[in-house]
Structure formats: C-alpha cells, structure tokens
mmCIF file of C-alpha atoms in Angstrom:
data_model
loop_
_atom_site.group_PDB
_atom_site.id
_atom_site.type_symbol
_atom_site.label_atom_id
_atom_site.label_comp_id
_atom_site.label_asym_id
_atom_site.label_seq_id
_atom_site.Cartn_x
_atom_site.Cartn_y
_atom_site.Cartn_z
ATOM 1 C CA MET A 1 -11.962 -0.313 -11.788
ATOM 2 C CA MET A 2 -11.989 -4.058 -11.185
ATOM 3 C CA SER A 3 -11.628 -4.903 -6.735
ATOM 4 C CA GLN A 4 -10.230 -8.128 -5.758
ATOM 5 C CA THR A 5 -13.248 -10.195 -4.929
ATOM 6 C CA GLU A 6 -11.938 -13.772 -5.819
ATOM 7 C CA ALA A 7 -12.961 -16.404 -3.254
ATOM 8 C CA GLY A 8 -10.868 -17.880 -1.376
ATOM 9 C CA LYS A 9 -10.484 -20.539 1.671
ATOM 10 C CA VAL A 10 -10.430 -19.161 5.156
ATOM 11 C CA TRP A 11 -7.254 -19.447 7.738
ATOM 12 C CA ARG A 12 -8.679 -18.637 10.697
ATOM 13 C CA PHE A 13 -6.411 -17.143 14.263
ATOM 14 C CA GLY A 14 -7.481 -15.723 17.390
ATOM 15 C CA ASP A 15 -6.101 -12.196 18.707
ATOM 16 C CA ASP A 16 -2.796 -10.498 18.852
ATOM 17 C CA VAL A 17 -0.894 -12.215 16.067
ATOM 18 C CA ASP A 18 2.358 -10.442 15.956
ATOM 19 C CA THR A 19 5.005 -9.633 13.191
ATOM 20 C CA ASP A 20 7.382 -11.897 15.525
ATOM 21 C CA VAL A 21 5.614 -15.024 14.491
ATOM 22 C CA LEU A 22 4.511 -13.740 10.941
ATOM 23 C CA ALA A 23 8.554 -12.897 10.320
ATOM 24 C CA PRO A 24 10.218 -14.583 12.684
ATOM 25 C CA GLY A 25 13.461 -13.214 13.227
ATOM 26 C CA LEU A 26 15.298 -16.523 13.467
ATOM 27 C CA TYR A 27 14.886 -16.516 9.680
ATOM 28 C CA MET A 28 15.459 -12.661 8.599
ATOM 29 C CA LYS A 29 19.296 -12.919 7.598
ATOM 30 C CA GLY A 30 18.609 -16.223 5.135
ATOM 31 C CA PRO A 31 16.665 -16.195 2.079
ATOM 32 C CA PHE A 32 12.792 -14.916 2.017
ATOM 33 C CA SER A 33 11.461 -18.005 0.967
ATOM 34 C CA GLU A 34 12.962 -19.784 3.816
ATOM 35 C CA LEU A 35 11.743 -16.921 5.884
ATOM 36 C CA ALA A 36 8.015 -17.314 4.287
ATOM 37 C CA ALA A 37 7.904 -21.269 5.027
ATOM 38 C CA HIS A 38 8.095 -20.050 8.812
ATOM 39 C CA CYS A 39 5.482 -17.628 8.513
ATOM 40 C CA LEU A 40 2.951 -18.577 11.397
ATOM 41 C CA GLU A 41 4.733 -22.085 12.190
ATOM 42 C CA THR A 42 4.301 -21.417 16.148
ATOM 43 C CA VAL A 43 0.689 -20.014 15.645
ATOM 44 C CA ASP A 44 -0.410 -22.999 12.982
ATOM 45 C CA PRO A 45 2.587 -25.288 12.015
ATOM 46 C CA GLU A 46 -0.133 -26.304 8.746
ATOM 47 C CA PHE A 47 -0.264 -22.442 7.711
ATOM 48 C CA ALA A 48 3.000 -22.004 5.081
ATOM 49 C CA PRO A 49 3.097 -25.314 4.021
ATOM 50 C CA ASN A 50 -0.373 -25.553 2.807
ATOM 51 C CA VAL A 51 -1.883 -22.117 2.419
ATOM 52 C CA GLN A 52 -3.039 -21.660 -1.695
ATOM 53 C CA PRO A 53 -3.178 -18.491 -3.880
ATOM 54 C CA GLY A 54 -6.113 -16.503 -3.116
ATOM 55 C CA ASP A 55 -6.137 -17.873 0.448
ATOM 56 C CA VAL A 56 -8.290 -15.618 2.865
ATOM 57 C CA VAL A 57 -6.288 -14.823 6.333
ATOM 58 C CA VAL A 58 -9.191 -13.837 9.288
ATOM 59 C CA ALA A 59 -8.162 -12.640 12.409
ATOM 60 C CA GLY A 60 -9.368 -11.160 15.730
ATOM 61 C CA ARG A 61 -7.815 -7.936 17.486
ATOM 62 C CA ASN A 62 -4.384 -6.599 17.082
ATOM 63 C CA PHE A 63 -3.143 -8.418 13.740
ATOM 64 C CA GLY A 64 0.638 -7.640 12.562
ATOM 65 C CA ILE A 65 1.156 -6.029 16.012
ATOM 66 C CA GLY A 66 4.914 -5.751 17.282
ATOM 67 C CA SER A 67 7.818 -4.877 14.977
ATOM 68 C CA SER A 68 7.191 -2.451 12.192
ATOM 69 C CA ARG A 69 8.951 -5.185 9.851
ATOM 70 C CA GLU A 70 7.748 -4.911 6.470
ATOM 71 C CA GLN A 71 8.749 -8.580 5.772
ATOM 72 C CA ALA A 72 5.793 -9.459 8.093
ATOM 73 C CA ALA A 73 3.171 -8.849 5.310
ATOM 74 C CA GLN A 74 5.397 -9.248 2.665
ATOM 75 C CA ALA A 75 5.654 -12.803 3.728
ATOM 76 C CA LEU A 76 1.952 -13.251 3.577
ATOM 77 C CA LYS A 77 2.000 -12.431 -0.007
ATOM 78 C CA TYR A 78 5.021 -14.035 -1.058
ATOM 79 C CA LEU A 79 2.753 -17.437 0.179
ATOM 80 C CA GLY A 80 -0.106 -15.961 -2.124
ATOM 81 C CA VAL A 81 -2.495 -14.591 0.863
ATOM 82 C CA SER A 82 -4.637 -12.388 -1.482
ATOM 83 C CA ASN A 83 -7.088 -10.598 1.482
ATOM 84 C CA LEU A 84 -6.819 -10.098 5.070
ATOM 85 C CA VAL A 85 -9.487 -9.494 7.532
ATOM 86 C CA ALA A 86 -9.424 -9.145 11.117
ATOM 87 C CA THR A 87 -11.196 -7.384 14.029
ATOM 88 C CA SER A 88 -8.294 -5.086 13.809
ATOM 89 C CA ILE A 89 -5.512 -4.550 12.451
ATOM 90 C CA GLY A 90 -1.759 -2.938 13.591
ATOM 91 C CA GLY A 91 -1.391 0.517 12.078
ATOM 92 C CA ILE A 92 2.252 0.200 10.550
ATOM 93 C CA PHE A 93 1.551 -3.605 9.244
ATOM 94 C CA LEU A 94 -1.770 -2.325 7.324
ATOM 95 C CA ARG A 95 0.176 0.070 5.609
ATOM 96 C CA ASN A 96 2.810 -2.864 4.851
ATOM 97 C CA ALA A 97 0.274 -5.106 3.893
ATOM 98 C CA LEU A 98 -1.531 -2.497 1.410
ATOM 99 C CA ASN A 99 1.843 -1.815 0.050
ATOM 100 C CA PHE A 100 2.868 -4.927 -1.085
ATOM 101 C CA GLY A 101 -0.627 -5.218 -2.863
ATOM 102 C CA MET A 102 -2.729 -7.484 -0.193
ATOM 103 C CA THR A 103 -6.301 -6.030 0.349
ATOM 104 C CA ALA A 104 -6.702 -5.869 4.323
ATOM 105 C CA VAL A 105 -9.885 -4.534 6.133
ATOM 106 C CA THR A 106 -11.377 -4.708 9.135
ATOM 107 C CA SER A 107 -14.872 -6.214 10.038
ATOM 108 C CA PRO A 108 -16.963 -6.422 13.151
ATOM 109 C CA ASP A 109 -18.123 -9.947 11.939
ATOM 110 C CA VAL A 110 -15.310 -11.938 11.791
ATOM 111 C CA GLU A 111 -16.413 -14.249 14.824
ATOM 112 C CA LYS A 112 -18.767 -15.426 12.258
ATOM 113 C CA ILE A 113 -16.139 -16.925 9.507
ATOM 114 C CA LYS A 114 -15.120 -19.780 10.308
ATOM 115 C CA ALA A 115 -11.433 -21.763 8.981
ATOM 116 C CA GLY A 116 -11.964 -23.743 5.865
ATOM 117 C CA ASP A 117 -15.082 -21.209 4.709
ATOM 118 C CA ARG A 118 -14.677 -19.747 1.338
ATOM 119 C CA ILE A 119 -15.282 -16.197 1.352
ATOM 120 C CA GLU A 120 -15.148 -12.961 -1.336
ATOM 121 C CA VAL A 121 -13.905 -9.743 -0.192
ATOM 122 C CA ASP A 122 -14.987 -6.688 -1.892
ATOM 123 C CA ALA A 123 -13.111 -3.954 -0.258
ATOM 124 C CA SER A 124 -14.549 -1.061 -2.903
ATOM 125 C CA ARG A 125 -17.872 -1.970 -1.570
ATOM 126 C CA GLY A 126 -17.266 -2.593 2.007
ATOM 127 C CA VAL A 127 -18.771 -6.335 1.712
ATOM 128 C CA ILE A 128 -17.485 -9.879 2.881
ATOM 129 C CA SER A 129 -19.618 -12.614 1.111
ATOM 130 C CA ASN A 130 -19.394 -16.163 2.963
ATOM 131 C CA LEU A 131 -19.692 -18.484 -0.039
ATOM 132 C CA THR A 132 -19.784 -21.857 2.162
ATOM 133 C CA ASN A 133 -22.805 -20.315 4.209
ATOM 134 C CA GLY A 134 -24.277 -17.654 1.840
ATOM 135 C CA GLU A 135 -24.126 -14.390 4.701
ATOM 136 C CA THR A 136 -22.351 -11.384 3.847
ATOM 137 C CA TYR A 137 -20.695 -9.091 6.277
ATOM 138 C CA SER A 138 -19.737 -5.801 6.418
ATOM 139 C CA CYS A 139 -16.026 -4.559 6.398
ATOM 140 C CA ASP A 140 -13.670 -1.424 5.599
ATOM 141 C CA VAL A 141 -14.126 0.446 2.164
ATOM 142 C CA LEU A 142 -11.074 0.855 0.650
ATOM 143 C CA PRO A 143 -10.736 4.215 -1.116
ATOM 144 C CA PRO A 144 -10.264 3.914 -5.191
ATOM 145 C CA LYS A 145 -6.978 5.322 -4.830
ATOM 146 C CA LEU A 146 -5.494 2.629 -2.718
ATOM 147 C CA LEU A 147 -7.454 0.066 -4.581
ATOM 148 C CA ALA A 148 -5.832 0.799 -7.235
ATOM 149 C CA MET A 149 -2.455 0.846 -5.822
ATOM 150 C CA VAL A 150 -3.460 -2.562 -4.490
ATOM 151 C CA GLU A 151 -4.551 -4.071 -7.942
ATOM 152 C CA ASP A 152 -1.395 -2.660 -9.254
ATOM 153 C CA GLY A 153 0.413 -4.915 -7.042
ATOM 154 C CA GLY A 154 1.359 -2.721 -4.610
ATOM 155 C CA LEU A 155 3.093 0.479 -4.009
ATOM 156 C CA VAL A 156 6.355 0.191 -6.196
ATOM 157 C CA PRO A 157 4.325 -1.335 -9.120
ATOM 158 C CA HIS A 158 1.848 1.285 -8.878
ATOM 159 C CA LEU A 159 4.147 4.145 -8.956
ATOM 160 C CA GLU A 160 5.974 2.545 -11.725
ATOM 161 C CA LYS A 161 2.657 2.262 -13.760
ATOM 162 C CA THR A 162 1.902 5.933 -12.948
ATOM 163 C CA ARG A 163 5.056 7.562 -13.890
ATOM 164 C CA ALA A 164 4.965 5.289 -16.904
ATOM 165 C CA GLY A 165 1.401 6.746 -18.130
ATOM 166 C CA SER A 166 2.693 10.183 -17.025
ATOM 167 C CA ALA A 167 5.580 10.504 -19.096
ATOM 168 C CA ASP A 168 3.155 9.981 -22.467
#
C-alpha cells in the first residue's frame, strides 16, 4: 500500500480553530463552492483563495472543535488540502476528515513547523519531513485500514471499492 507523502506548502493556524470558521453557518444553505470559498476567512482571509491542491494545514490545540458539521472537513478537502497536522484534533472532526479522504494526525512538534514550509506527512510511519529545513518530526501512525480508506478517497469510495471487490 502506498502512503500519502506528497510534499505540500504549510498553512499555519493557532489553537481552537472551530468548525464555525471552517464552514461558516451563513453559507451553509448555498452552493458548497461558496461555503468552501469562505473557509477560515475570519482567521486568514488569504487561505481559501490561495490554498493549492496538496497543501497542508498545520495548527495548534483543539483543531476542529465545536459543532459536528461534516462540511468543516469537507471544505478543506474540497479546497485541495491533503493533510492536517495539529497538536490535538476534535474527535468528530478527525473522523470526518478521514471519512472525506484527508490524512489528519497529531504531532508534539507542531510549533517547529512554520507557515510556508514544505512538508511531507507519512502517516504509515508516523513521520513528518520538513523539506524546507531538513528536520523530521513524529506524528500519529494511522492503522493500515484507515490509510487504505483515506487513499481510496474516503469512506464512501472505500466502501464502494471493497464492495465491488467482494462481488467478484
């Protein structure tokens, strides 16, 4: 099994980033593209218009706390974020991120990662490689079954794939 280790540019956030700033309620009834366009705008107005596919969100404690809205994780994935690294992650948000096919891990070394760094996250080995400064950091190791689900694009594509395979 391959692991997601493509390098991405870091977007750095602090503590207590809640689901209300990831998926603002004001835009919940409109098209999803509009909701995603406002992701994190109250924290960093440059994020949604400038994030690129493969970029990485790095944050402090309690990332994704708040309501259980799955759109919070979905907005990041829609915008192209491939990995999330935080000191701690809200439990429901963590599950939603994985369910949408985004690698999400915690690391005790978040404070060493700077905005604009290029990093690779290898959740199969529990290693973050900072290509900007040559350092490596530890992170969670995700179990192979969760990694397979993420690599398949999330829970629904993974279930479709595994069900199609069992029909043979």
